[in-house]
Amino acid sequence: MNIQRIVIPIMLALVAALAFGGVAQRRSHPYASDAPITEPQIFAEGVISTADFDDYLAFTPDGKTVYFTKHRPSFSSGTIVISHFKNGKWTTPEVAPFSGQYGDEQPCLSPDGERLFFTSNRPVTGATPRRDADIWYVEKTAKGWSEPVHLDAPVNTDTYDWHPSVTSDGTLYFVSARQAEKRANNIYRSRLVGGKYSSVEMLPDAINTDRHDMHPWISADEKILLFVSEGRPDSFGQDDLYVSYNRNGAWSPAKNLGPKINTMFYEYSAKISPDGKYLFYCHGFGDIKLPDQKVSYKELLGIFNSAHNGFANIYQIDLAATGIER
Amino acid sequence: MMKPILFLCCILSALALVGAQTQNNQAQLFALSTGYDEGSIAFSPDGQTAYFRKGIAWTNLSFIVFSKLSNGRWTEPEMAPFSGRYRDSEPFIAPDGQRLFFSSSRVSTDRTARSNFDIWAVEKSASGWSEPVNLGSPVNSAAQETSPSVTADGALYFDSSRPGGRGGLDIYFAKLIDGKYTEPENLGEAINSAAFDANACFDARGERLFFASNRVGGAGSWDLYVSVRRNGRWEAARNLGGAVNTQAEERWPALSPDGRYLFFTSNRRIDDSAVAKQRLTYSQLVNKLRSAGNDSSDIYRIELSALKLDQP
């Protein structure tokens, strides 16, 4: 028996495996892209960004698990779902163990991944959902996530308190309508002192206006704040994304992220990926490409059943292409 | 003495009757509704063809599609021959079936859905429908004109945001004289309010006007109202009540050609009485998000008799 007849094919197979392994290696980064992403592109189309109203995502620190929100067509009543990056692909989502019954949205993981904050209309007691929304969190345990914990006053009030974001030292940024009569929604901050959030401050005028200022994302080191603002003079239409830098405790004037990201439609809830290389944000609310010619009923259903149907999706772009300074 | 089994049958059939009665008194989801946005249905005079709007929320994408009744079932819709390119909505078929009116922002391709709507019409031809024609002045103006409805005498009722109204949208009418529409007139205070008043729909005798309004005092958002014409005047409109109206939006009333059913459009949720009794799985969630009752508009119908309109 000729040993070469066996060895050569095996060697060829090994070479092939290594070559393909190289491809698999590149794909093993959950959201990394081989090619630069210099224009916004839909993230994980078909699995995470689908024909549904998909938005508000949060990555675990290793980037291998993503929590995001699926809404009804009217943008109400969210459910938080999870997808894992396995064998080079994002898995079909599952409903998060703490979600699927009440309206939950806007997941946010602490930088160490030990706590997941979210917004919910679930009742603190009883079974009737609240009319407003509050901030809740779950904590990592040996058996998975704990039961949801409701944050006490002064973070939560009897009006909308929502869209949490948290730094490494536990400082919580969030939106509240507590002064809505005077100032619409504004961004607030609460320090974690002795394990408790005992006071709340509104961010200064560099950030907040008398119109809606929402969706804060604060970097782990509390140096970069991304947020959404409505109707500023430099807006490209509807809600736009802005950045402000915390320089030795003073916030720089909010800067519009520019026309590459902001459009005449809504852009909202931006976050920088855990590895600091990408910006993720949500966009949609009616942005749809009109047909260039008459469409048939079948073609119409094709548009409806795709991620390009005008509902929101999650977008990704290289942070280097956004003008945001790290 | 009645045998027990016969007695049981009597009870069961009595229950069945009660059941049928109850069902007839409630608005039911109509067959052509899906997880996308359906609304403003209109029937051909023989009741065998239904035209309606199909679109998707948040976008300016809305087309007119039609379905035919075949062996008691509504067929898979097809695109109306005059639609499928621009934003078209609110089809209405004239009582003689010879013209179909609709609202459209053609030929604008503005992606922001803020474009101007006018009323257009197609005429029945040997090959189907003619090319759409803009009704022009004095019906259409620089303001919005939407929701056409035509009575047997050819008068055109429609909504307009033109100056001089009572606020928001008002319902106007224009008579058809020698093939031309007269200067539109506001339907007046029995119908129009400071809020939005729209979507006129008449019974066959033209004595009853159904319409939609988001005025204060309703069940929430838009509700359906009815007004009766007595001695040539419209009486003050009244809310159609809980059999039709909910805190969601109820709009676009339409009567079936036989006058038996009131059709309307609602974005009410199905199966959301309080909260799901248990946590949903992902496939249950996706199914709910993509089915009728998800809170994109759907078409409903209710037996007109259930509304007890003849009672004071």
XYZ file of C-alpha atoms in Angstrom:
638
model
C 0.000 0.000 0.000
C 1.330 3.380 -0.971
C 1.447 5.552 2.090
C 1.563 8.699 -0.053
C -1.873 7.927 -1.394
C -3.198 8.487 2.064
C -0.855 11.169 3.340
C -1.156 13.594 0.410
C -4.930 13.873 0.550
C -4.726 14.339 4.297
C -2.152 17.081 3.869
C -4.303 18.741 1.219
C -7.267 18.548 3.544
C -5.204 20.126 6.310
C -4.095 22.955 4.046
C -7.709 23.531 3.017
C -8.848 23.448 6.630
C -6.229 26.027 7.554
C -7.232 28.265 4.664
C -10.906 28.110 5.523
C -9.997 28.313 9.159
C -8.445 31.673 8.342
C -11.789 32.891 7.059
C -13.534 31.472 10.077
C -10.959 33.198 12.249
C -11.826 36.602 10.819
C -15.515 35.899 11.234
C -15.039 34.922 14.846
C -15.164 38.585 15.842
C -18.853 39.058 16.505
C -19.465 42.385 14.834
C -16.070 43.115 13.259
C -15.886 43.605 9.550
C -12.971 42.744 7.281
C -13.687 45.740 5.113
C -13.933 49.248 6.533
C -17.525 50.393 7.132
C -17.294 54.020 6.147
C -21.015 54.398 5.405
C -23.760 53.205 7.776
C -24.863 49.660 7.061
C -27.664 47.547 8.486
C -26.411 45.262 11.237
C -27.053 41.503 10.921
C -29.830 41.901 8.378
C -32.388 39.115 8.502
C -31.526 37.965 12.035
C -31.299 41.097 14.180
C -32.424 43.803 11.791
C -35.559 42.273 10.275
C -38.952 43.255 8.873
C -39.993 43.964 12.466
C -39.363 47.168 14.405
C -35.888 46.272 15.724
C -33.833 48.699 17.768
C -32.090 49.499 21.112
C -29.205 47.078 21.329
C -26.616 46.301 23.974
C -23.558 44.055 23.660
C -22.021 42.035 26.436
C -18.394 43.135 27.124
C -17.006 40.323 24.911
C -19.374 41.367 22.123
C -20.597 37.802 21.740
C -24.126 38.326 22.965
C -26.470 41.060 21.897
C -29.654 42.161 23.624
C -32.038 44.220 21.556
C -35.682 45.273 21.396
C -38.512 44.289 19.086
C -41.485 46.657 18.999
C -44.990 46.604 17.649
C -45.505 48.593 14.413
C -46.587 51.647 16.431
C -43.201 51.608 18.252
C -44.850 50.714 21.563
C -44.734 47.596 23.749
C -41.196 46.362 23.325
C -39.802 42.946 24.122
C -36.112 42.397 24.861
C -34.585 39.489 22.937
C -31.110 37.919 22.854
C -28.904 36.607 20.079
C -25.535 34.874 20.480
C -22.616 34.828 18.095
C -21.966 31.132 17.426
C -20.039 29.448 14.624
C -19.566 32.734 12.870
C -23.243 33.718 12.889
C -25.810 35.429 15.052
C -28.316 32.882 16.312
C -32.076 33.216 15.926
C -33.036 35.398 18.881
C -34.775 34.192 22.019
C -36.904 36.239 24.346
C -34.759 37.405 27.298
C -35.581 35.412 30.448
C -36.806 38.558 32.196
C -38.909 39.811 29.256
C -41.851 38.656 27.122
C -44.773 39.633 29.295
C -44.754 43.401 29.847
C -43.385 46.239 27.732
C -39.581 46.118 28.070
C -36.990 47.957 26.029
C -33.639 49.753 25.979
C -31.304 47.152 27.500
C -27.975 48.480 28.783
C -25.158 46.411 30.243
C -22.792 47.706 32.879
C -19.217 47.816 31.498
C -18.317 44.700 33.563
C -21.403 42.882 32.250
C -22.679 42.095 35.733
C -25.858 44.174 35.574
C -28.353 44.717 32.803
C -30.527 47.796 33.121
C -33.680 48.242 31.067
C -36.872 50.252 30.802
C -40.194 48.621 31.597
C -43.857 49.364 32.232
C -44.122 46.277 34.476
C -45.906 46.867 37.773
C -43.900 47.145 40.972
C -46.790 45.430 42.731
C -49.903 43.796 41.321
C -50.407 42.751 37.716
C -51.529 45.901 35.894
C -48.846 47.512 33.745
C -47.877 51.074 34.625
C -48.961 53.944 32.433
C -45.446 55.351 32.572
C -42.123 53.523 32.450
C -39.380 52.996 35.010
C -35.805 51.768 35.090
C -35.170 48.212 36.293
C -32.153 45.964 36.394
C -31.256 42.294 36.594
C -28.049 40.990 38.134
C -25.864 38.146 36.949
C -26.126 35.059 39.180
C -24.768 31.532 38.938
C -28.098 30.524 37.376
C -28.409 33.384 34.898
C -30.140 36.697 35.436
C -31.806 37.529 38.749
C -35.415 38.602 39.030
C -35.831 42.237 37.890
C -35.202 44.866 40.566
C -37.020 48.195 40.508
C -34.844 51.240 41.207
C -36.212 53.379 43.999
C -36.823 57.110 44.027
C -35.225 59.484 43.250
C -34.285 57.689 39.991
C -37.808 56.453 39.302
C -40.753 58.795 39.638
C -44.410 58.601 38.686
C -43.596 59.874 35.215
C -41.386 58.362 32.485
C -37.857 57.454 33.615
C -36.122 55.563 30.859
C -33.171 54.706 28.591
C -30.482 53.919 31.212
C -26.733 53.954 30.569
C -24.121 53.236 33.197
C -20.388 53.915 33.726
C -17.724 51.690 35.333
C -18.295 53.299 38.737
C -22.051 52.720 38.468
C -23.064 56.301 37.643
C -26.422 56.116 35.931
C -27.434 58.349 33.024
C -31.072 58.271 31.980
C -33.952 60.237 30.519
C -36.809 61.582 32.553
C -39.962 63.516 31.848
C -40.067 64.744 35.464
C -39.875 68.357 34.277
C -41.828 67.707 31.100
C -44.161 70.644 31.541
C -41.276 73.076 31.372
C -38.628 71.194 29.454
C -39.942 68.029 27.756
C -37.629 65.027 28.222
C -34.162 65.701 29.585
C -31.045 63.747 30.460
C -30.256 63.198 34.130
C -27.424 61.637 36.103
C -27.319 59.812 39.407
C -24.146 58.749 41.241
C -23.919 55.402 42.968
C -22.880 56.257 46.517
C -22.572 53.520 49.092
C -24.476 51.183 46.779
C -27.411 53.599 46.449
C -28.681 56.129 43.960
C -29.707 58.822 46.385
C -29.718 62.019 44.338
C -30.398 63.012 40.746
C -29.092 65.986 38.766
C -30.124 67.307 35.389
C -27.242 67.643 32.922
C -26.389 71.268 32.057
C -27.462 73.331 29.060
C -24.602 72.069 26.907
C -26.717 68.885 26.744
C -30.292 69.704 27.671
C -32.605 72.084 25.856
C -36.273 72.863 26.402
C -37.150 70.284 23.758
C -36.554 66.533 23.875
C -33.037 65.406 24.831
C -32.967 61.652 25.140
C -31.196 58.296 24.779
C -27.937 58.954 26.628
C -25.036 56.568 26.141
C -22.135 57.268 28.455
C -18.697 55.721 27.956
C -17.386 53.541 30.794
C -14.876 56.282 31.736
C -17.634 58.943 31.582
C -15.751 60.962 28.953
C -18.068 60.605 25.929
C -21.800 61.197 25.946
C -23.868 60.295 22.901
C -27.502 61.362 22.890
C -30.489 62.330 20.790
C -31.951 65.774 20.513
C -35.024 67.022 18.743
C -35.240 70.106 16.592
C -31.957 71.899 17.319
C -31.042 74.580 14.772
C -28.344 72.322 13.286
C -30.688 69.295 12.936
C -30.935 67.461 9.630
C -34.565 66.675 10.429
C -36.579 64.957 13.156
C -34.342 63.566 15.919
C -30.585 63.655 15.400
C -27.618 62.144 17.214
C -25.178 64.389 19.086
C -21.923 63.977 21.008
C -20.580 65.896 23.979
C -17.223 65.383 25.727
C -16.692 65.584 29.443
C -13.490 67.640 29.789
C -12.428 67.793 33.409
C -16.036 67.919 34.520
C -17.277 70.438 31.933
C -19.410 69.278 29.024
C -18.456 70.527 25.582
C -21.326 72.001 23.533
C -23.311 69.243 21.844
C -22.055 68.507 18.338
C -24.285 67.071 15.611
C -22.827 63.809 14.276
C -23.283 65.130 10.749
C -25.103 64.165 7.580
C -23.406 60.802 7.129
C -25.419 59.580 10.120
C -28.196 62.104 10.654
C -30.904 62.302 8.004
C -34.359 63.794 7.564
C -35.655 60.720 9.428
C -35.145 59.619 13.044
C -31.751 58.528 14.326
C -31.622 57.394 17.923
C -29.962 55.381 20.680
C -26.309 55.354 19.578
C -23.660 53.299 21.378
C -19.969 52.623 20.887
C -19.162 48.895 20.700
C -17.309 47.332 23.656
C -14.051 47.210 21.636
C -14.416 50.929 20.866
C -14.210 50.434 17.097
C -17.785 50.838 15.915
C -20.773 53.070 16.389
C -24.144 51.320 16.527
C -27.383 53.276 16.323
C -31.012 52.976 15.270
C -32.620 54.521 12.256
C -35.913 54.122 10.472
C -39.398 55.444 11.060
C -40.459 55.733 7.494
C -37.194 55.742 5.619
C -38.080 53.623 2.648
C -36.936 53.636 -0.914
C -39.918 54.236 -3.164
C -40.204 51.914 -6.126
C -38.761 53.281 -9.375
C -41.625 51.784 -11.294
C -44.991 50.159 -10.645
C -44.768 47.232 -8.274
C -47.004 44.190 -8.297
C -48.741 42.927 -5.171
C -46.066 40.220 -4.817
C -43.280 42.767 -5.078
C -45.078 44.891 -2.493
C -45.134 41.974 -0.056
C -41.425 41.476 -0.795
C -40.761 45.047 0.377
C -43.007 44.603 3.429
C -41.291 41.393 4.481
C -37.754 42.777 4.274
C -35.673 44.896 6.653
C -36.167 47.715 4.116
C -39.846 48.247 4.928
C -39.520 51.531 6.802
C -39.528 50.150 10.345
C -36.395 50.740 12.408
C -33.176 48.776 12.068
C -29.837 48.791 13.823
C -26.960 50.350 11.889
C -23.209 49.994 12.220
C -20.368 52.251 11.083
C -16.629 52.502 11.861
C -16.185 54.881 14.766
C -13.276 56.384 12.798
C -15.753 57.405 10.096
C -18.027 59.309 12.494
C -15.784 62.132 13.670
C -16.283 61.055 17.288
C -12.993 61.550 19.148
C -11.862 58.691 21.307
C -92.725 15.174 29.968
C -89.883 16.323 27.786
C -87.130 13.789 27.424
C -83.861 14.987 28.972
C -81.995 14.709 25.670
C -84.566 16.856 23.876
C -84.462 19.347 26.702
C -80.687 19.513 26.371
C -81.003 20.084 22.617
C -83.406 22.952 23.257
C -80.975 24.543 25.664
C -78.070 24.070 23.284
C -79.902 25.588 20.340
C -81.049 28.470 22.523
C -77.440 29.002 23.553
C -76.358 28.845 19.927
C -78.869 31.555 19.072
C -77.664 33.714 21.911
C -74.123 33.064 20.773
C -74.926 34.112 17.226
C -76.705 37.191 18.520
C -73.731 38.195 20.625
C -71.340 37.717 17.765
C -73.479 39.822 15.436
C -73.371 42.657 17.894
C -69.616 42.851 17.944
C -67.206 44.234 15.419
C -65.278 41.455 13.737
C -61.918 41.474 12.044
C -62.502 41.300 8.292
C -60.780 38.632 6.231
C -58.419 40.873 4.263
C -56.597 42.223 7.340
C -52.964 41.256 7.958
C -50.013 42.477 10.027
C -49.479 45.349 7.602
C -51.624 48.446 7.281
C -55.000 47.833 5.666
C -57.838 50.309 5.581
C -60.444 52.391 3.784
C -62.286 49.571 2.059
C -64.739 50.178 -0.792
C -66.993 47.685 -2.584
C -68.196 47.429 -6.140
C -72.020 47.777 -6.334
C -72.434 43.994 -6.648
C -70.338 43.501 -3.528
C -68.077 41.072 -5.370
C -64.929 43.209 -5.484
C -63.278 45.071 -2.618
C -60.706 47.823 -3.108
C -58.669 48.913 -0.119
C -55.474 50.580 0.972
C -52.447 48.488 1.824
C -49.363 50.114 3.215
C -46.928 50.130 6.050
C -46.818 52.339 9.111
C -44.415 55.299 9.332
C -43.796 55.337 5.584
C -45.384 57.064 2.657
C -45.877 53.692 1.072
C -49.555 52.990 0.516
C -51.171 51.487 -2.544
C -54.683 50.522 -3.626
C -55.179 46.784 -3.997
C -58.267 44.731 -4.743
C -59.665 41.305 -3.969
C -62.603 39.381 -5.403
C -65.161 37.219 -3.680
C -64.795 33.714 -5.069
C -66.799 30.808 -3.648
C -67.396 32.721 -0.459
C -63.731 33.598 0.053
C -61.758 36.735 -0.670
C -58.922 36.059 -3.106
C -55.282 37.028 -2.552
C -55.225 40.761 -3.349
C -53.737 42.204 -6.521
C -52.399 45.672 -7.188
C -55.029 47.951 -8.713
C -53.977 48.680 -12.315
C -53.721 52.414 -11.596
C -51.682 51.998 -8.386
C -48.308 50.594 -7.338
C -46.043 53.542 -7.957
C -47.177 56.586 -5.969
C -48.883 57.020 -2.642
C -52.559 56.161 -3.220
C -55.287 55.654 -0.642
C -59.000 55.890 0.144
C -60.663 54.270 -2.871
C -64.385 54.939 -3.293
C -66.588 53.465 -6.001
C -69.469 55.635 -7.246
C -72.926 54.079 -6.653
C -73.275 53.241 -10.378
C -69.868 51.545 -10.351
C -68.620 53.578 -13.313
C -66.003 55.648 -11.514
C -63.510 54.964 -8.779
C -62.286 57.970 -6.812
C -59.205 57.946 -4.617
C -56.740 60.238 -2.897
C -53.161 60.378 -4.039
C -50.003 62.422 -3.716
C -48.940 61.394 -7.217
C -46.679 62.382 -8.863
C -44.575 63.305 -5.873
C -41.853 60.899 -4.801
C -41.073 62.834 -1.608
C -39.772 60.281 0.882
C -40.939 62.256 3.897
C -44.647 61.624 3.331
C -45.460 65.278 3.662
C -46.557 65.633 0.079
C -49.830 67.168 -1.047
C -52.855 64.954 -1.517
C -55.491 65.544 -4.180
C -58.553 63.637 -5.311
C -58.232 61.608 -8.463
C -60.620 59.375 -10.406
C -60.489 56.543 -12.895
C -63.333 55.637 -15.204
C -64.513 52.152 -16.083
C -63.317 51.194 -19.543
C -63.573 48.119 -21.706
C -60.138 47.030 -20.512
C -60.605 47.866 -16.837
C -59.948 51.368 -15.538
C -58.845 54.471 -17.415
C -55.724 56.444 -16.579
C -56.183 58.503 -13.368
C -57.403 62.068 -13.766
C -56.856 64.810 -11.180
C -60.260 66.383 -10.382
C -58.637 69.812 -10.508
C -60.016 73.068 -9.185
C -62.304 73.860 -7.397
C -62.195 70.454 -5.663
C -58.434 70.232 -5.325
C -56.430 73.081 -3.852
C -52.955 73.741 -2.521
C -54.196 72.268 0.796
C -54.891 68.563 1.413
C -57.922 66.953 -0.232
C -58.616 63.393 0.789
C -61.276 60.737 1.380
C -63.714 61.111 -1.548
C -67.305 59.874 -1.256
C -69.984 60.249 -3.911
C -73.776 60.118 -3.549
C -76.277 58.921 -6.192
C -76.800 62.491 -7.469
C -73.071 62.744 -8.209
C -72.263 65.153 -5.351
C -68.712 64.710 -4.102
C -67.901 64.795 -0.402
C -64.292 64.988 0.696
C -61.945 66.211 3.428
C -59.911 69.334 3.052
C -57.530 71.373 5.188
C -58.190 74.483 3.053
C -58.415 77.881 4.779
C -61.801 78.888 6.146
C -62.611 75.599 7.863
C -63.387 74.994 11.495
C -59.977 73.498 12.237
C -57.849 70.521 11.219
C -59.630 68.694 8.424
C -63.266 69.470 7.637
C -65.717 67.656 5.384
C -66.767 69.597 2.275
C -69.130 68.850 -0.584
C -69.339 69.935 -4.193
C -72.415 69.376 -6.383
C -72.039 67.999 -9.858
C -73.833 70.327 -12.302
C -73.515 69.805 -16.060
C -70.495 67.621 -15.466
C -68.700 70.237 -13.364
C -68.175 70.475 -9.642
C -69.461 73.593 -7.900
C -67.364 75.543 -5.424
C -66.964 73.226 -2.376
C -68.989 74.115 0.713
C -68.228 73.265 4.309
C -70.726 70.742 5.736
C -71.245 72.997 8.721
C -71.204 72.806 12.467
C -73.446 69.765 12.891
C -70.605 67.736 11.358
C -67.374 69.692 11.453
C -65.606 70.631 14.662
C -62.409 72.406 15.644
C -60.728 68.984 15.573
C -60.219 66.753 12.519
C -63.428 65.602 10.817
C -63.108 63.279 7.872
C -64.089 60.182 5.898
C -67.728 60.832 4.974
C -69.851 57.793 4.090
C -73.588 57.795 3.289
C -76.334 55.231 3.400
C -78.103 54.449 0.107
C -80.803 57.085 0.671
C -78.292 59.751 1.610
C -80.106 60.286 4.908
C -77.416 59.061 7.207
C -73.832 60.279 7.256
C -71.109 58.312 8.989
C -67.749 59.979 9.508
C -64.654 59.968 11.691
C -63.465 62.648 14.078
C -60.799 63.019 16.733
C -62.836 65.633 18.615
C -62.808 65.672 22.399
C -65.366 63.561 24.205
C -64.854 60.354 22.245
C -63.465 57.027 23.366
C -59.953 58.156 22.403
C -57.993 59.056 19.289
C -60.359 58.878 16.270
C -63.957 57.665 16.681
C -66.816 57.096 14.272
C -69.851 59.390 14.401
C -73.242 59.450 12.681
C -75.533 62.286 11.724
C -79.071 62.043 10.342
C -80.580 64.396 7.793
C -84.015 65.684 8.773
C -85.875 68.282 6.747
C -82.775 68.869 4.667
C -80.526 69.599 7.631
C -77.866 67.489 9.279
C -78.610 66.931 12.934
C -75.813 67.138 15.499
C -73.526 64.135 15.117
C -73.439 61.451 17.761
C -70.705 59.014 18.716
C -71.363 55.451 17.522
C -70.464 54.151 20.960
C -68.636 51.206 22.402
C -69.704 48.629 19.824
C -67.410 50.377 17.350
C -65.240 52.920 19.119
C -62.265 52.137 21.338
C -59.341 54.163 22.607
C -57.537 53.168 19.421
C -58.230 54.842 16.090
C -61.507 54.109 14.277
C -61.729 55.674 10.831
C -62.961 55.217 7.259
C -66.553 54.007 7.681
C -67.972 52.226 4.609
C -71.276 50.429 4.109
C -71.574 47.149 2.273
C -73.644 47.633 -0.912
C -76.564 45.704 0.652
C -76.453 48.085 3.626
C -76.127 45.252 6.084
C -72.612 45.906 7.393
C -70.699 48.924 8.511
C -67.040 48.440 7.666
C -64.353 50.545 9.293
C -60.628 50.721 9.915
C -59.076 50.399 13.350
C -55.553 50.024 14.702
C -56.813 48.389 17.902
C -54.773 45.561 19.361
C -56.028 42.034 19.509
C -55.225 39.945 22.565
C -53.914 42.744 24.674
C -56.656 42.842 27.265
C -54.140 43.318 30.010
C -50.909 41.462 29.593
C -50.066 38.095 28.150
C -50.803 35.499 30.789
C -47.368 34.031 30.342
C -44.073 34.898 28.725
C -43.991 34.663 24.954
C -41.483 32.577 23.083
C -39.611 34.228 20.216
C -41.767 32.592 17.548
C -44.944 33.586 19.401
C -43.595 37.118 19.671
C -42.726 37.372 15.979
C -46.100 35.898 15.042
C -47.861 38.486 17.184
C -45.787 41.341 15.754
C -46.620 40.275 12.186
C -50.335 39.437 12.494
C -53.550 41.462 12.296
C -54.196 43.151 15.611
C -50.509 44.058 16.058
C -51.602 47.743 16.020
C -51.150 48.456 12.317
C -54.582 49.311 10.894
C -57.011 46.496 10.105
C -60.453 46.324 8.531
C -63.435 45.458 10.753
C -67.131 45.059 10.147
C -70.218 45.100 12.302
C -73.889 44.473 11.533
C -75.506 47.864 11.137
C -78.533 46.608 13.083
C -76.303 46.105 16.125
C -75.801 49.859 16.332
C -79.546 50.420 16.960
C -79.402 53.689 15.043
C -83.185 54.031 14.903
C -83.408 54.309 18.649
C -83.256 57.854 19.964
